[in-house]
Amino acid sequence: MLQSMSPENSQTRTKGDMEEANDNPIEEVRLTVPITDDPTIPALTFRTWVLGLTSCCLLAFVNQFFGYRQNQLYLTSISAQILVLPIGKLMAATLPSKPIPVPLTPWSFSLNPGPFNLKEHVLITIFAGCGSSGVYAVGIITIVKAFYKRSLHVVPAMMLVQTTQLLGYGWAGLFRKYLVDSPYMWWPANLVQVSLFGALHEEEKRTKGGLTRLQFFLIVFISSFAYYVVPGYLFPSISALSFVCWIWKDSVTAQKLGSGLQGLGMGSFGLDWATVAGFLGSPLATPFFAIANILVGFFLFLYILIPIAYWCNAFEAQRFPLFSSHTFDYDGQTYNISRILNEKEFSFDREGYDNYSRLYLSVLFAFMYGLGFATLMASISHVALFEGKTIWQMWRKTTAAVKQQFGDVHTRLMKKNYEAVPQWWFHAILILTFALSLFTCEGFDKQFQLPWWGLLLACAMAFFFTLPVGVIQATTNLQPGLNIITEMVIGYMYPGKPLANVAFKTYGYISMVQALGFLGDFKLGHYMKVPPKSMFVVQLVGTIVASTVYFGTAWWLLTSVEHICNPSLLPEGSPWTCPGDDVFYNASIIWGVVGPLRMFTNYGNYPQMNWFFLIGFLAPFPVWLLSRKFPEKKWIKNIHMPLLLAGPGSLPSAKAVNYLSWGAVGIFFNYYVYRRFKGWWARHTYILSAALDAGVAFMGVFLYFTLQSQDIFGPDWWGLAATDHCPLAKCPIAPGIKVQGCPLA
């Protein structure tokens, strides 16, 4: 976008702008968000495009690249948010400011329109957010090519990725006046970003003998970059050290208790930042109350419920591993999916199923689905009990404000200084992406199995839930997920079609998530007084670019890394085990091939899991009653049942060692350091997190391109294996079950 002739920048700030009353009804917003604006400040500049697109592409590439590895690494936009600030200031100090005319037009632009400013920084961070947010549909492409071993044309695969990411943007515009313009929809998470932007743009002076934030970042980054040679190449086993297995080398029970990767992880730990932050995100950026709830849920689940169920042989648990995301037959062998799939139609073969075996899960994986049911219901009842009155009041005030066209100071400034995004822009995206979605599903020989009515139903579900879930998220920071509901609905309505199930889930779930992400970013731009049209362009371009990079990276790795996602065939030390996609693949078997009717009713092995719907619904009631009985006990309200129940939710992709390492680091920094050295914590914690992430990411990519892509995997020794050396942890303990490498019980 060109700045010099832009109507968004044609007005200047008046004295009246400075004297606006801060009439926002939310105290947290009044205390955090400034009420001044200078519309002459350029936003969508050359620097914005260069730094924004670079951040978007780098984060998308790194996150997808590490997404297939044993220790996943997820870089957030905060890494880019911190790193681009000095680069932007450097560009402002060095680039020429002379206007450059655009041929055959009256427009011109400058490489350097002035000092690097806050609005540019916000837009670059939005670009980075598009790159860091992930592309759910890539999981479908991965399971088709790497797990089901079926061919897939590149064009429908690319169209699936783009349409699932963009479809929700089409109807996001319909809800702007309720979820963005309304001052009562305040999006608490955005206030953290507003505060961080404010802190980063404060004038910083280096204290005597101290370091600037940039110097601190560079020192930690170089240290992290250099150290990752050890777990990433020389000594992969250091990522999960399970000393219990080394002591009791021949004990199946001891290895089940001690293995950090395939067991309960008692006493295991990892000396690798990717182990700490790989699956659960950086603990440094997670509030302590959230860490505490997640860890309580994890300990109750993994150290009380699962051992009781396993050693009491619930659901024939002892015939299978304790900790696994795989599916099994009655004899304890990996389920032979080819025996129940019609290869030609790629659909469920009822006769083959009847002649083979029911589908079995490890006891941990089975209870994970029960926990998913409970988390969904607990989210609903928790929000109704603790936030229901507030949400209802906010919604009534929002509808009244819309009718009366009431807006707070931020809405008035935005409407006064900038042109709104025309509604037809959203309509055009909706019509175009829906038409392309229909073509993706019905064309190309129906490779994704989802019929037109399935796409319509998925879109209807996503559209219906966008507003109520958006109201919950905009007032409480909670977003109840539709993933279980969507796969259950299509699993009952259209069973036996694995790709139809995952495609329906993606269109029905991710479309809503994308719509709410779009609206949440719009609210951030609303608070930071960024021109709405610039926000729209950045989000749209950023999403298309990020989706393309995610898809390209995945397609390249899937077609170039031999035996990717197949640990049994990968060479020693190879990290390409795809733990997240392994879970996604087995979920497609459970919900898509076999279907919920043959899993979670009397026709299957796990009808008892349906009780978790009731358990989850009732779980918040005791906490709510206690909080009303003892209102002076503020800690009671920090018992957050949806978060507690969702705490173990990253299992079994994440392992026990990931949780234990993540929890230890999180408690140290966000409890001990926060209380004892609050000034240091406030100044350095987020920067420390971003630097550690960036160091691991850059070294991981460097190692791959220089060594691992040439099949050079480090010195051949005991520590080269990307395991914790607990081979017996996977062994069943039921009598008569034969598994290769395991003793007979």
Short mmCIF file of C-alpha atoms in Angstrom, two decimals, residues 343-644:
data_model
loop_
_atom_site.label_atom_id
_atom_site.label_comp_id
_atom_site.label_asym_id
_atom_site.label_seq_id
_atom_site.Cartn_x
_atom_site.Cartn_y
_atom_site.Cartn_z
CA GLU A 343 -8.52 -49.74 -0.90
CA LYS A 344 -10.36 -48.70 -4.07
CA GLU A 345 -12.99 -46.50 -2.41
CA PHE A 346 -10.82 -45.65 0.63
CA SER A 347 -13.73 -46.34 2.97
CA PHE A 348 -14.68 -48.64 5.85
CA ASP A 349 -14.97 -52.36 5.02
CA ARG A 350 -17.59 -53.77 7.40
CA GLU A 351 -16.91 -57.40 6.47
CA GLY A 352 -13.18 -56.99 6.99
CA TYR A 353 -13.81 -55.37 10.39
CA ASP A 354 -16.13 -58.18 11.51
CA ASN A 355 -13.52 -60.76 10.53
CA TYR A 356 -10.65 -58.94 12.24
CA SER A 357 -10.91 -57.16 15.60
CA ARG A 358 -12.50 -54.26 17.39
CA LEU A 359 -10.29 -51.19 17.66
CA TYR A 360 -8.39 -50.79 20.96
CA LEU A 361 -6.46 -47.84 22.40
CA SER A 362 -3.88 -47.51 25.12
CA VAL A 363 -5.60 -46.63 28.37
CA LEU A 364 -4.00 -43.19 28.31
CA PHE A 365 -5.24 -42.44 24.78
CA ALA A 366 -8.76 -43.66 25.63
CA PHE A 367 -8.99 -41.44 28.68
CA MET A 368 -7.65 -38.51 26.64
CA TYR A 369 -10.88 -38.60 24.64
CA GLY A 370 -12.90 -38.74 27.85
CA LEU A 371 -10.94 -35.75 29.06
CA GLY A 372 -11.71 -33.95 25.80
CA PHE A 373 -15.43 -34.49 26.37
CA ALA A 374 -15.09 -33.22 29.94
CA THR A 375 -13.11 -30.13 28.94
CA LEU A 376 -15.74 -29.10 26.40
CA MET A 377 -18.59 -29.34 28.91
CA ALA A 378 -16.55 -27.77 31.73
CA SER A 379 -15.80 -24.77 29.50
CA ILE A 380 -19.52 -24.21 28.98
CA SER A 381 -20.55 -24.59 32.63
CA HIS A 382 -17.54 -22.64 33.94
CA VAL A 383 -18.26 -19.70 31.68
CA ALA A 384 -21.96 -19.81 32.58
CA LEU A 385 -21.29 -19.91 36.33
CA PHE A 386 -18.35 -17.52 36.68
CA GLU A 387 -18.79 -15.21 33.72
CA GLY A 388 -22.38 -15.77 32.61
CA LYS A 389 -23.82 -12.70 34.31
CA THR A 390 -20.99 -10.50 33.05
CA ILE A 391 -21.25 -11.86 29.51
CA TRP A 392 -25.01 -11.34 29.49
CA GLN A 393 -24.63 -7.77 30.75
CA MET A 394 -21.90 -7.05 28.23
CA TRP A 395 -23.99 -8.53 25.43
CA ARG A 396 -27.06 -6.45 26.39
CA LYS A 397 -24.93 -3.32 26.54
CA THR A 398 -23.31 -4.23 23.23
CA THR A 399 -26.64 -4.65 21.43
CA ALA A 400 -27.88 -1.42 23.01
CA ALA A 401 -24.70 0.38 21.98
CA VAL A 402 -25.07 -0.89 18.42
CA LYS A 403 -28.67 0.31 18.25
CA GLN A 404 -27.77 3.70 19.74
CA GLN A 405 -24.52 3.82 17.72
CA PHE A 406 -22.64 4.37 20.97
CA GLY A 407 -18.88 4.07 20.84
CA ASP A 408 -16.18 4.74 23.35
CA VAL A 409 -13.21 7.05 22.79
CA HIS A 410 -11.34 4.39 20.78
CA THR A 411 -14.25 3.76 18.41
CA ARG A 412 -14.80 7.51 17.94
CA LEU A 413 -11.12 8.10 17.13
CA MET A 414 -11.07 5.23 14.64
CA LYS A 415 -14.22 6.39 12.86
CA LYS A 416 -13.01 9.99 12.82
CA ASN A 417 -9.50 9.35 11.53
CA TYR A 418 -9.80 6.33 9.24
CA GLU A 419 -12.03 4.82 6.60
CA ALA A 420 -13.71 1.57 7.61
CA VAL A 421 -13.20 -1.59 5.58
CA PRO A 422 -16.11 -1.83 3.10
CA GLN A 423 -18.46 -4.70 3.81
CA TRP A 424 -18.25 -5.92 0.21
CA TRP A 425 -14.58 -6.85 0.77
CA PHE A 426 -15.71 -9.49 3.26
CA HIS A 427 -18.57 -10.63 1.03
CA ALA A 428 -16.14 -11.06 -1.88
CA ILE A 429 -13.81 -13.22 0.23
CA LEU A 430 -16.74 -15.33 1.48
CA ILE A 431 -18.18 -15.97 -2.00
CA LEU A 432 -14.80 -16.68 -3.59
CA THR A 433 -13.46 -18.96 -0.83
CA PHE A 434 -16.74 -20.87 -0.52
CA ALA A 435 -16.80 -21.48 -4.28
CA LEU A 436 -13.18 -22.67 -4.15
CA SER A 437 -13.97 -24.85 -1.12
CA LEU A 438 -16.84 -26.47 -3.00
CA PHE A 439 -14.57 -27.07 -5.98
CA THR A 440 -11.87 -28.52 -3.67
CA CYS A 441 -14.32 -31.02 -2.15
CA GLU A 442 -16.42 -31.94 -5.20
CA GLY A 443 -13.73 -31.63 -7.88
CA PHE A 444 -10.46 -33.50 -8.39
CA ASP A 445 -12.21 -36.87 -8.28
CA LYS A 446 -13.49 -36.06 -4.75
CA GLN A 447 -10.11 -36.84 -3.19
CA PHE A 448 -11.18 -35.43 0.20
CA GLN A 449 -14.45 -37.44 0.28
CA LEU A 450 -16.49 -34.55 1.74
CA PRO A 451 -19.79 -34.05 -0.15
CA TRP A 452 -21.28 -30.60 -0.80
CA TRP A 453 -23.80 -30.96 2.02
CA GLY A 454 -20.97 -31.76 4.43
CA LEU A 455 -19.20 -28.53 3.50
CA LEU A 456 -22.45 -26.56 3.95
CA LEU A 457 -23.05 -28.14 7.36
CA ALA A 458 -19.45 -27.44 8.46
CA CYS A 459 -19.74 -23.80 7.40
CA ALA A 460 -23.14 -23.48 9.12
CA MET A 461 -21.71 -24.84 12.40
CA ALA A 462 -18.69 -22.54 12.25
CA PHE A 463 -20.85 -19.51 11.39
CA PHE A 464 -23.38 -20.29 14.13
CA PHE A 465 -20.75 -20.63 16.85
CA THR A 466 -18.58 -17.65 15.81
CA LEU A 467 -20.65 -15.03 17.66
CA PRO A 468 -21.35 -16.87 20.95
CA VAL A 469 -17.81 -18.24 21.22
CA GLY A 470 -16.48 -14.83 20.19
CA VAL A 471 -18.43 -13.15 23.01
CA ILE A 472 -16.94 -15.66 25.48
CA GLN A 473 -13.41 -15.12 24.17
CA ALA A 474 -13.75 -11.34 24.00
CA THR A 475 -14.78 -11.15 27.66
CA THR A 476 -13.02 -14.08 29.35
CA ASN A 477 -10.06 -15.13 27.13
CA LEU A 478 -11.52 -18.66 26.83
CA GLN A 479 -12.30 -20.25 23.47
CA PRO A 480 -14.29 -23.51 23.71
CA GLY A 481 -13.15 -25.67 20.78
CA LEU A 482 -15.41 -27.31 18.20
CA ASN A 483 -12.96 -30.03 17.16
CA ILE A 484 -14.56 -32.89 19.12
CA ILE A 485 -18.11 -31.80 18.27
CA THR A 486 -17.36 -31.55 14.55
CA GLU A 487 -15.64 -34.92 14.25
CA MET A 488 -18.40 -36.54 16.31
CA VAL A 489 -21.19 -35.05 14.15
CA ILE A 490 -19.68 -36.14 10.83
CA GLY A 491 -18.55 -39.44 12.38
CA TYR A 492 -22.18 -40.37 13.08
CA MET A 493 -23.63 -38.84 9.89
CA TYR A 494 -21.04 -40.04 7.38
CA PRO A 495 -19.02 -42.92 8.91
CA GLY A 496 -16.29 -44.89 7.24
CA LYS A 497 -14.72 -41.95 5.37
CA PRO A 498 -11.47 -40.88 7.07
CA LEU A 499 -10.70 -37.88 4.90
CA ALA A 500 -14.28 -36.63 4.96
CA ASN A 501 -14.06 -36.64 8.75
CA VAL A 502 -10.87 -34.60 8.99
CA ALA A 503 -11.92 -32.24 6.18
CA PHE A 504 -15.27 -31.57 7.89
CA LYS A 505 -13.50 -30.99 11.20
CA THR A 506 -11.10 -28.54 9.58
CA TYR A 507 -13.77 -26.53 7.74
CA GLY A 508 -16.09 -26.55 10.76
CA TYR A 509 -13.53 -25.85 13.48
CA ILE A 510 -10.74 -23.85 11.87
CA SER A 511 -13.10 -21.50 10.01
CA MET A 512 -14.43 -20.32 13.37
CA VAL A 513 -10.93 -20.09 14.86
CA GLN A 514 -9.71 -18.03 11.89
CA ALA A 515 -12.72 -15.71 12.07
CA LEU A 516 -12.09 -15.05 15.76
CA GLY A 517 -8.36 -14.63 15.20
CA PHE A 518 -9.14 -12.06 12.51
CA LEU A 519 -11.51 -10.17 14.83
CA GLY A 520 -9.07 -10.35 17.75
CA ASP A 521 -6.31 -8.83 15.61
CA PHE A 522 -8.75 -6.16 14.42
CA LYS A 523 -9.42 -5.27 18.07
CA LEU A 524 -5.66 -4.96 18.66
CA GLY A 525 -5.47 -2.58 15.69
CA HIS A 526 -8.48 -0.76 17.16
CA TYR A 527 -6.62 -0.21 20.43
CA MET A 528 -3.37 0.78 18.69
CA LYS A 529 -5.17 3.10 16.21
CA VAL A 530 -3.96 1.30 13.09
CA PRO A 531 -5.88 2.09 9.87
CA PRO A 532 -8.51 -0.68 9.40
CA LYS A 533 -7.79 -1.07 5.69
CA SER A 534 -4.11 -1.61 6.45
CA MET A 535 -5.06 -4.23 9.06
CA PHE A 536 -7.28 -6.02 6.55
CA VAL A 537 -4.60 -6.07 3.83
CA VAL A 538 -1.92 -7.33 6.23
CA GLN A 539 -4.13 -10.10 7.64
CA LEU A 540 -5.26 -11.24 4.19
CA VAL A 541 -1.82 -11.17 2.56
CA GLY A 542 -0.16 -12.60 5.68
CA THR A 543 -2.57 -15.54 5.79
CA ILE A 544 -2.14 -16.35 2.09
CA VAL A 545 1.66 -16.11 2.30
CA ALA A 546 1.87 -18.10 5.55
CA SER A 547 -0.43 -20.84 4.23
CA THR A 548 1.69 -21.10 1.09
CA VAL A 549 4.92 -21.38 3.10
CA TYR A 550 3.44 -23.96 5.50
CA PHE A 551 2.18 -26.00 2.57
CA GLY A 552 5.42 -25.69 0.59
CA THR A 553 7.57 -26.67 3.58
CA ALA A 554 5.37 -29.67 4.39
CA TRP A 555 5.22 -30.85 0.76
CA TRP A 556 9.00 -30.52 0.41
CA LEU A 557 9.72 -32.52 3.56
CA LEU A 558 7.09 -35.17 2.79
CA THR A 559 8.59 -35.75 -0.64
CA SER A 560 12.30 -35.43 0.25
CA VAL A 561 12.80 -37.04 3.69
CA GLU A 562 12.76 -40.80 3.21
CA HIS A 563 10.50 -42.68 5.66
CA ILE A 564 9.36 -39.44 7.31
CA CYS A 565 6.87 -40.10 10.13
CA ASN A 566 7.87 -43.79 10.28
CA PRO A 567 10.23 -44.18 13.29
CA SER A 568 10.78 -47.90 12.68
CA LEU A 569 12.40 -47.20 9.29
CA LEU A 570 14.18 -43.92 10.05
CA PRO A 571 17.98 -44.02 10.52
CA GLU A 572 19.45 -43.78 14.03
CA GLY A 573 19.38 -40.19 15.28
CA SER A 574 16.84 -38.98 12.71
CA PRO A 575 14.35 -36.57 14.34
CA TRP A 576 11.52 -36.85 11.75
CA THR A 577 9.05 -38.85 13.86
CA CYS A 578 5.95 -36.57 13.46
CA PRO A 579 4.45 -37.06 16.96
CA GLY A 580 1.59 -34.61 16.43
CA ASP A 581 0.62 -36.03 13.05
CA ASP A 582 0.71 -39.55 14.48
CA VAL A 583 -2.07 -38.55 16.88
CA PHE A 584 -4.00 -36.84 14.05
CA TYR A 585 -3.71 -39.99 11.91
CA ASN A 586 -5.00 -42.28 14.65
CA ALA A 587 -7.84 -39.84 15.36
CA SER A 588 -8.85 -40.16 11.70
CA ILE A 589 -9.05 -43.94 12.17
CA ILE A 590 -11.06 -43.64 15.39
CA TRP A 591 -13.56 -41.01 14.22
CA GLY A 592 -13.41 -41.46 10.44
CA VAL A 593 -12.76 -45.11 9.57
CA VAL A 594 -14.30 -47.00 12.50
CA GLY A 595 -16.47 -44.12 13.65
CA PRO A 596 -17.84 -43.07 17.07
CA LEU A 597 -20.70 -45.59 16.84
CA ARG A 598 -18.19 -48.48 17.01
CA MET A 599 -15.96 -46.75 19.55
CA PHE A 600 -18.05 -44.87 22.13
CA THR A 601 -21.32 -46.82 22.24
CA ASN A 602 -22.11 -50.43 23.21
CA TYR A 603 -20.90 -51.48 19.76
CA GLY A 604 -17.37 -50.51 20.80
CA ASN A 605 -15.00 -50.78 23.75
CA TYR A 606 -15.33 -47.34 25.32
CA PRO A 607 -18.99 -46.37 25.99
CA GLN A 608 -18.02 -45.38 29.56
CA MET A 609 -16.14 -42.36 28.17
CA ASN A 610 -19.50 -40.66 27.61
CA TRP A 611 -19.78 -40.18 31.39
CA PHE A 612 -17.06 -37.56 31.05
CA PHE A 613 -19.59 -35.23 29.43
CA LEU A 614 -21.47 -35.19 32.74
CA ILE A 615 -18.30 -35.13 34.87
CA GLY A 616 -16.99 -32.12 32.96
CA PHE A 617 -20.29 -30.27 33.16
CA LEU A 618 -20.46 -30.72 36.96
CA ALA A 619 -16.74 -30.12 37.70
CA PRO A 620 -16.90 -26.29 38.01
CA PHE A 621 -19.88 -26.34 40.42
CA PRO A 622 -17.93 -27.15 43.64
CA VAL A 623 -15.39 -24.42 42.90
CA TRP A 624 -18.18 -21.93 42.15
CA LEU A 625 -20.02 -22.80 45.36
CA LEU A 626 -16.83 -22.50 47.43
CA SER A 627 -16.01 -19.13 45.86
CA ARG A 628 -19.47 -17.84 46.84
CA LYS A 629 -19.26 -19.38 50.31
CA PHE A 630 -15.79 -17.94 50.98
CA PRO A 631 -15.50 -14.79 48.82
CA GLU A 632 -12.53 -13.56 50.89
CA LYS A 633 -10.46 -16.58 49.73
CA LYS A 634 -9.23 -15.16 46.42
CA TRP A 635 -7.20 -18.28 45.58
CA ILE A 636 -10.38 -20.34 45.12
CA LYS A 637 -11.21 -18.46 41.90
CA ASN A 638 -7.80 -19.42 40.56
CA ILE A 639 -8.95 -23.07 40.47
CA HIS A 640 -9.91 -23.11 36.82
CA MET A 641 -11.58 -26.44 36.00
CA PRO A 642 -11.54 -26.16 32.17
CA LEU A 643 -7.83 -25.36 32.30
CA LEU A 644 -7.21 -28.12 34.85
#
